[in-house]
């Protein structure tokens, strides 16, 4: 297992947002984490990343217990984070946004085809290349999403945590983002994907977790979910 | 040219030199506020501490130049220590915690200074090469004031390069808008902020050292000059370097020409100017609204 989350309990003040949540992701897998609004999907990603500190439970990544590590340490261990709000740096150029994604500011083994560098990012995101010198704040929503993904790839993560990447995008752009995620996963990056667009999620993932309030209600393969009307009704349909 | 013209020229240079030093101190304050959101009430105290360090280094080595190198760095190290072990601990309490803490640090430094150096005025002399006047055209200019202006410009150039050309600068500018995201990219943000705090205090320290030979060193220094730095920052707009620059130079000129013509009224002119600006623009000349 690349990532093993066990029995996580996370609080915001007194509200108990994750109640004994467990999930796993294998090497090279793309796993979807789905559920209605406010169930705790984003909080799950934040707890893994160290952006919120879980009160109890463990997060083991690549054999290391990283529970409660500062975000920068989790990132250095090999986890990339693509947040719900994209959070690109508005005052920095596209190039500089990518630059800050590089760990330590220098790409080692630049000519290794498995290493993410500017060239490879621009091959996957041609629209970023055209806007390389524009400030982040002048990008469209879709471009910002691409930049957010590209920026985290510059750190050469083993695992990407991606939170609602298609939210608010036009249908064509949704398809672009979907394809990019498929490519990245094919290139060997494991992905934990939180997504409201069921079609996109199920077309990408091999396994699915459905969240009910603060817990995992269903875990299984995409095929298993397709056969399970009850789980779909209980955790997905509005 | 006659004597009066020469006198005005010298007065203008005095004013600009004082303004530039004010700007160094205010810029340090602004760097810390603009980048970390901390209003460092101990800033004036750090400035004074550097002047005392300068006195001691000169007393030990006999060299003003050694003091110019060592004293601001020593002061910055004290600043870094304060950030690492105190300010960082109260950050979860928000601005109020930081204000109270840095005010406490200011008092601590004041007490420490009186304890170790006493309360009397300690003189530092201008290094011999910087004494006297230089003749440019028909006028005489005091060399030390020109040195102050040049030094401030050099420090500002270094700061600009650091902030716009280096990775550190990019990190800092990104962290201003979203420090959590910077952290999530694998950058040790607390360490970067500790460094930024050190740089801000270092700038105050340079100010303390260059002003020491013209004002003598005494425990009221923090209040006298440190307070001006705060007024500059508030009048120019919190976080605005451009505003701080303009206001610093205006203050410098007001104080030098004010002393010339109104003597006791110079401080009144400065505070009056602040009141005037804030009455029209409550966020300062270049301040942004919350
Ligand atoms: N910073 C916060 N402080 C307090 N409560 C929060 C905070 N962030 C989220 N919550 C609450 O925690 C619960 C889980 O939030 P979370 O953002 O993890 O849900 P989500 O599944 O990602 O929802 P969505 O699909 O809308 O993004 C919600 O009830 C939310 O209101
Ligand atoms: Mg969410």
Coordinates of C-alpha atoms in Angstrom, one line a residue, chain A residues 39-221:
Chain A
X39 CA -19.6 14.9 4.4
X40 CA -15.9 15.5 5.1
X41 CA -14.1 14.7 1.8
X42 CA -12.0 17.8 1.7
X43 CA -11.2 17.4 5.4
X44 CA -10.0 13.9 4.6
X45 CA -7.5 15.2 2.1
X46 CA -6.4 18.0 4.5
X47 CA -5.9 15.5 7.3
X48 CA -3.6 13.4 5.1
X49 CA -1.7 16.5 4.0
X50 CA -1.3 17.8 7.5
X51 CA -3.3 21.0 6.8
X52 CA -5.5 20.0 9.7
X53 CA -4.3 17.8 12.6
X54 CA -6.3 14.6 13.2
X55 CA -6.9 14.0 16.9
X56 CA -6.3 10.3 16.6
X57 CA -5.6 7.7 14.0
X58 CA -2.7 7.1 11.7
X59 CA -1.6 8.1 8.2
X60 CA 1.1 5.9 6.8
X61 CA 2.6 6.9 3.5
X62 CA 5.2 4.8 1.6
X63 CA 6.0 3.0 4.8
X64 CA 6.4 6.1 6.9
X65 CA 4.1 7.2 9.7
X66 CA 3.4 10.8 8.7
X67 CA 0.5 11.5 11.0
X68 CA 0.4 15.1 12.2
X69 CA 3.4 16.1 10.0
X70 CA 3.6 19.7 8.9
X71 CA 2.3 20.0 5.3
X72 CA 5.8 20.8 3.9
X73 CA 7.1 17.5 5.3
X74 CA 4.2 15.5 3.8
X75 CA 4.9 17.2 0.5
X76 CA 8.6 16.4 0.7
X77 CA 7.6 12.8 1.5
X78 CA 6.0 12.7 -1.9
X79 CA 2.4 13.9 -1.6
X80 CA 1.0 16.6 -3.9
X81 CA -2.0 18.6 -3.1
X82 CA -4.4 20.2 -5.6
X83 CA -7.0 22.0 -3.5
X84 CA -10.7 22.7 -4.2
X85 CA -10.1 26.4 -4.6
X86 CA -7.0 25.8 -6.9
X87 CA -5.1 28.4 -4.9
X88 CA -2.6 29.5 -7.5
X89 CA -0.5 32.5 -6.5
X90 CA -2.3 35.5 -8.1
X91 CA 0.7 37.9 -8.1
X92 CA 3.2 35.4 -9.6
X93 CA 3.5 34.4 -13.2
X94 CA 2.6 31.0 -14.5
X95 CA 6.3 30.2 -14.6
X96 CA 6.9 31.3 -11.1
X97 CA 3.9 29.3 -9.8
X98 CA 5.4 26.2 -11.4
X99 CA 8.8 27.2 -10.0
X100 CA 7.6 27.2 -6.5
X101 CA 6.3 23.6 -7.0
X102 CA 9.9 22.4 -7.5
X103 CA 11.2 21.0 -4.2
X104 CA 14.2 23.0 -3.2
X105 CA 14.1 25.0 -6.4
X106 CA 16.1 22.6 -8.5
X107 CA 15.1 19.7 -10.6
X108 CA 17.5 16.8 -10.4
X109 CA 18.0 14.6 -13.4
X110 CA 16.4 17.0 -15.8
X111 CA 16.6 14.6 -18.7
X112 CA 15.1 11.6 -17.0
X113 CA 11.7 11.1 -18.8
X114 CA 10.0 10.1 -15.5
X115 CA 10.9 13.5 -14.0
X116 CA 8.3 16.3 -14.2
X117 CA 9.9 19.5 -15.5
X118 CA 8.6 22.6 -17.3
X119 CA 8.9 20.9 -20.7
X120 CA 6.9 17.9 -19.7
X121 CA 4.3 20.0 -17.9
X122 CA 3.9 22.2 -21.1
X123 CA 3.5 19.1 -23.2
X124 CA 0.6 18.0 -21.0
X125 CA -0.8 21.6 -20.6
X126 CA -0.2 23.4 -23.9
X127 CA -2.4 26.3 -22.8
X128 CA -0.1 27.0 -19.9
X129 CA 2.8 27.4 -22.2
X130 CA 1.0 30.2 -24.1
X131 CA 0.4 32.1 -20.9
X132 CA 3.8 31.3 -19.3
X133 CA 4.5 35.0 -18.4
X134 CA 1.0 36.0 -17.4
X135 CA 0.2 36.6 -13.7
X136 CA -1.8 33.8 -12.1
X137 CA -4.8 36.1 -11.5
X138 CA -5.3 36.7 -15.2
X139 CA -6.0 33.0 -16.0
X140 CA -9.4 31.5 -16.6
X141 CA -10.8 28.9 -14.2
X142 CA -9.8 26.0 -16.3
X143 CA -6.3 27.4 -16.8
X144 CA -6.0 27.9 -13.1
X145 CA -7.0 24.3 -12.5
X146 CA -4.3 23.2 -15.0
X147 CA -1.8 25.3 -13.3
X148 CA -2.7 24.0 -9.9
X149 CA -2.2 20.4 -11.1
X150 CA 1.0 21.3 -13.0
X151 CA 2.4 23.1 -10.0
X152 CA 2.0 20.1 -7.7
X153 CA 3.5 17.8 -10.4
X154 CA 6.6 19.9 -10.5
X155 CA 7.3 18.4 -7.0
X156 CA 7.3 14.9 -8.5
X157 CA 4.8 13.5 -6.1
X158 CA 4.1 9.8 -5.8
X159 CA 0.5 10.5 -4.8
X160 CA -1.7 13.4 -5.8
X161 CA -4.6 14.5 -3.7
X162 CA -7.0 16.2 -6.1
X163 CA -10.1 18.0 -4.7
X164 CA -13.0 18.6 -7.2
X165 CA -10.9 19.5 -10.2
X166 CA -13.8 19.9 -12.6
X167 CA -16.0 22.1 -10.4
X168 CA -17.3 25.2 -12.2
X169 CA -15.6 24.3 -15.5
X170 CA -17.2 24.3 -19.0
X171 CA -18.0 20.8 -20.4
X172 CA -15.0 21.0 -22.8
X173 CA -12.7 21.9 -20.0
X174 CA -14.1 19.2 -17.8
X175 CA -13.1 16.7 -20.5
X176 CA -9.6 18.2 -20.7
X177 CA -9.0 17.9 -17.0
X178 CA -10.3 14.4 -17.0
X179 CA -7.9 13.4 -19.8
X180 CA -5.0 15.1 -18.0
X181 CA -5.7 13.2 -14.9
X182 CA -5.9 9.9 -16.8
X183 CA -2.5 10.7 -18.5
X184 CA -0.9 11.6 -15.2
X185 CA -2.1 8.4 -13.6
X186 CA -0.9 6.4 -16.6
X187 CA 2.5 8.0 -16.1
X188 CA 2.7 6.4 -12.7
X189 CA 1.3 8.9 -10.3
X190 CA -1.2 7.5 -7.8
X191 CA -4.3 9.8 -7.3
X192 CA -6.9 10.2 -4.7
X193 CA -9.7 12.1 -6.4
X194 CA -12.6 13.9 -4.8
X195 CA -15.2 14.6 -7.5
X196 CA -18.8 15.6 -7.8
X197 CA -19.0 14.7 -11.4
X198 CA -19.9 11.0 -11.2
X199 CA -19.3 10.3 -14.8
X200 CA -15.8 11.7 -14.7
X201 CA -15.0 9.9 -11.5
X202 CA -16.2 6.5 -12.5
X203 CA -14.5 6.8 -15.9
X204 CA -11.1 7.3 -14.2
X205 CA -11.2 5.3 -11.0
X206 CA -10.6 1.7 -10.4
X207 CA -11.9 1.8 -6.9
X208 CA -14.4 4.0 -5.1
X209 CA -15.1 5.1 -1.5
X210 CA -18.4 6.7 -0.7
X211 CA -18.6 9.0 2.3
X212 CA -21.6 9.4 4.5
X213 CA -21.5 11.9 7.3
X214 CA -17.9 11.7 8.7
X215 CA -17.3 8.1 7.7
X216 CA -16.8 5.7 4.8
X217 CA -20.2 4.1 3.9
X218 CA -19.1 2.0 0.9
X219 CA -15.8 0.7 -0.4
X220 CA -15.5 -1.3 -3.6
X221 CA -14.6 -1.4 -7.3

